[in-house]
C-alpha cells in the first residue's frame, strides 16, 4: 500500500515537473523536448499496467493543454506509445520511433511552425534520444530516492 502511494505521488510530481520542463525548455527548430513521452515509456515499461494507463492519459492531457491540441490527440498517441513500450522487447526503441512519428501526428492536427514534417522528424531523433536518456536517468534516481520498491 505504501509503495502504491509513493508511486502515485512520484507520478504526479513527474507530470508537473515534466510538463513545466516541456513548456520552459527551448524548442530546437520547432521541436520540443519530449519529457512527458519519455516518462510515459519509463513508467509503462517498469510499473503496473493500471499506473501506466493512468499516467499515459494524464501525460497526454498535459501535452494537449500545453500544445493547444484538440482533445484526445495527445492522449491517444501516448496510450499507443505506452502499449508499444510495455509489450516490446526494447522500450527505448519504442521511444526512438515514437517521437519522430509524433511530429507527423502533430502535423495532422496543427500547423507546423518550422519546416516540413520530414525536417521536424529528422530533428526529433537526436532531441528525443537525448531527452530519453536524461529523463530515464533522472527517474531511476528519483525512484531510488523515493524507495518506490520498498528498498
CSV table of C-alpha atoms in Angstrom, one decimal:
chain,number,residue,atom,x,y,z
A,1,UNK,CA,0.0,0.0,0.0
A,2,UNK,CA,2.8,2.4,0.9
A,3,UNK,CA,4.6,1.7,-2.3
A,4,UNK,CA,1.4,2.4,-4.3
A,5,UNK,CA,1.0,5.8,-2.7
A,6,UNK,CA,4.7,6.6,-3.3
A,7,UNK,CA,4.3,5.6,-7.0
A,8,UNK,CA,1.3,7.8,-7.4
A,9,UNK,CA,2.9,10.8,-5.7
A,10,UNK,CA,6.1,10.3,-7.8
A,11,UNK,CA,4.0,10.1,-11.0
A,12,UNK,CA,2.1,13.3,-10.1
A,13,UNK,CA,5.5,15.0,-9.4
A,14,UNK,CA,6.8,13.8,-12.8
A,15,UNK,CA,3.7,15.2,-14.5
A,16,UNK,CA,4.1,18.6,-13.0
A,17,UNK,CA,7.9,18.9,-13.5
A,18,UNK,CA,7.8,17.2,-16.9
A,19,UNK,CA,5.1,19.5,-18.2
A,20,UNK,CA,6.9,22.5,-16.8
A,21,UNK,CA,10.2,21.4,-18.4
A,22,UNK,CA,8.5,20.9,-21.8
A,23,UNK,CA,6.9,24.3,-21.6
A,24,UNK,CA,10.0,26.1,-20.4
A,25,UNK,CA,12.8,24.4,-22.3
A,26,UNK,CA,13.7,26.0,-25.7
A,27,UNK,CA,12.5,24.5,-29.0
A,28,UNK,CA,15.1,23.3,-31.5
A,29,UNK,CA,13.7,24.1,-35.0
A,30,UNK,CA,10.2,23.9,-33.6
A,31,UNK,CA,10.8,20.6,-31.9
A,32,UNK,CA,10.5,20.5,-28.1
A,33,UNK,CA,12.0,18.1,-25.6
A,34,UNK,CA,9.7,15.0,-25.1
A,35,UNK,CA,10.0,14.8,-21.3
A,36,UNK,CA,6.4,13.5,-20.8
A,37,UNK,CA,6.7,11.0,-23.6
A,38,UNK,CA,10.0,9.7,-22.2
A,39,UNK,CA,8.4,9.4,-18.7
A,40,UNK,CA,5.4,7.6,-20.2
A,41,UNK,CA,7.8,5.0,-21.7
A,42,UNK,CA,9.7,4.7,-18.4
A,43,UNK,CA,6.5,4.1,-16.4
A,44,UNK,CA,4.9,1.8,-18.9
A,45,UNK,CA,7.9,-0.4,-19.0
A,46,UNK,CA,8.6,-0.6,-15.3
A,47,UNK,CA,5.2,-0.2,-13.4
A,48,UNK,CA,1.8,-1.9,-13.2
A,49,UNK,CA,-0.4,-1.6,-16.3
A,50,UNK,CA,-3.0,0.4,-14.3
A,51,UNK,CA,-0.4,3.1,-13.4
A,52,UNK,CA,0.9,3.1,-17.0
A,53,UNK,CA,-2.5,3.7,-18.4
A,54,UNK,CA,-3.4,6.4,-15.9
A,55,UNK,CA,-0.1,8.1,-16.4
A,56,UNK,CA,-0.3,7.9,-20.2
A,57,UNK,CA,-3.8,9.5,-20.2
A,58,UNK,CA,-2.6,12.3,-17.8
A,59,UNK,CA,0.6,12.9,-19.7
A,60,UNK,CA,-1.3,13.1,-23.0
A,61,UNK,CA,-3.8,15.5,-21.5
A,62,UNK,CA,-1.0,17.7,-20.1
A,63,UNK,CA,0.7,17.6,-23.6
A,64,UNK,CA,-2.6,18.7,-25.2
A,65,UNK,CA,-3.1,21.5,-22.8
A,66,UNK,CA,0.4,22.8,-23.3
A,67,UNK,CA,0.3,22.5,-27.1
A,68,UNK,CA,-3.3,23.6,-27.7
A,69,UNK,CA,-4.1,20.3,-29.5
A,70,UNK,CA,-7.6,19.1,-30.0
A,71,UNK,CA,-8.9,16.7,-27.3
A,72,UNK,CA,-7.7,13.1,-27.4
A,73,UNK,CA,-4.9,13.7,-29.9
A,74,UNK,CA,-2.1,13.5,-27.3
A,75,UNK,CA,-3.9,11.0,-25.1
A,76,UNK,CA,-4.4,8.6,-28.0
A,77,UNK,CA,-0.7,8.8,-29.1
A,78,UNK,CA,0.6,8.4,-25.6
A,79,UNK,CA,-1.5,5.3,-25.0
A,80,UNK,CA,-0.1,3.7,-28.2
A,81,UNK,CA,3.4,4.6,-27.1
A,82,UNK,CA,2.8,3.1,-23.7
A,83,UNK,CA,1.5,-0.1,-25.2
A,84,UNK,CA,4.5,-0.3,-27.5
A,85,UNK,CA,6.9,0.2,-24.6
A,86,UNK,CA,5.0,-2.2,-22.4
A,87,UNK,CA,4.9,-5.1,-24.8
A,88,UNK,CA,8.0,-4.6,-26.9
A,89,UNK,CA,11.4,-6.2,-26.1
A,90,UNK,CA,13.2,-2.9,-26.3
A,91,UNK,CA,11.2,0.0,-24.7
A,92,UNK,CA,13.9,2.6,-25.7
A,93,UNK,CA,13.3,1.5,-29.4
A,94,UNK,CA,9.6,2.4,-29.0
A,95,UNK,CA,10.6,5.9,-27.9
A,96,UNK,CA,13.2,6.4,-30.6
A,97,UNK,CA,10.5,5.6,-33.2
A,98,UNK,CA,7.7,7.3,-31.4
A,99,UNK,CA,9.0,10.9,-31.2
A,100,UNK,CA,9.6,11.4,-34.9
A,101,UNK,CA,6.2,9.8,-35.6
A,102,UNK,CA,4.7,12.2,-33.1
A,103,UNK,CA,5.9,15.1,-35.2
A,104,UNK,CA,3.9,13.7,-38.1
A,105,UNK,CA,0.9,13.2,-35.8
A,106,UNK,CA,1.2,16.8,-34.6
A,107,UNK,CA,1.3,18.0,-38.2
A,108,UNK,CA,-2.0,16.3,-38.9
A,109,UNK,CA,-3.7,18.3,-36.1
A,110,UNK,CA,-1.8,21.6,-36.1
A,111,UNK,CA,0.2,23.8,-38.3
A,112,UNK,CA,3.9,23.3,-38.2
A,113,UNK,CA,5.9,26.3,-37.2
A,114,UNK,CA,9.3,25.4,-38.7
A,115,UNK,CA,9.9,23.5,-41.9
A,116,UNK,CA,8.4,20.3,-43.2
A,117,UNK,CA,7.4,17.3,-41.2
A,118,UNK,CA,10.4,15.4,-42.6
A,119,UNK,CA,12.7,18.1,-41.2
A,120,UNK,CA,11.0,18.1,-37.8
A,121,UNK,CA,11.2,14.3,-37.7
A,122,UNK,CA,14.9,14.4,-38.5
A,123,UNK,CA,15.5,16.9,-35.7
A,124,UNK,CA,13.3,14.9,-33.4
A,125,UNK,CA,15.6,11.8,-33.5
A,126,UNK,CA,18.6,13.3,-31.6
A,127,UNK,CA,16.4,15.5,-29.4
A,128,UNK,CA,14.3,12.6,-28.4
A,129,UNK,CA,17.2,10.3,-27.7
A,130,UNK,CA,19.0,12.9,-25.5
A,131,UNK,CA,15.8,13.6,-23.7
A,132,UNK,CA,15.0,9.9,-23.2
A,133,UNK,CA,18.4,9.3,-21.7
A,134,UNK,CA,18.3,12.2,-19.4
A,135,UNK,CA,14.7,11.5,-18.3
A,136,UNK,CA,15.4,7.8,-17.8
A,137,UNK,CA,18.5,8.6,-15.6
A,138,UNK,CA,16.6,11.2,-13.5
A,139,UNK,CA,13.6,8.9,-13.0
A,140,UNK,CA,15.8,5.9,-12.0
A,141,UNK,CA,17.5,8.2,-9.5
A,142,UNK,CA,14.1,9.6,-8.2
A,143,UNK,CA,12.7,6.1,-7.8
A,144,UNK,CA,15.7,5.1,-5.7
A,145,UNK,CA,15.5,8.2,-3.6
A,146,UNK,CA,11.7,7.7,-3.1
A,147,UNK,CA,12.2,3.9,-2.3
A,148,UNK,CA,9.4,3.0,-4.7
A,149,UNK,CA,10.1,-0.7,-4.5
A,150,UNK,CA,10.3,-0.5,-0.7
A,151,UNK,CA,14.1,-0.8,-0.7
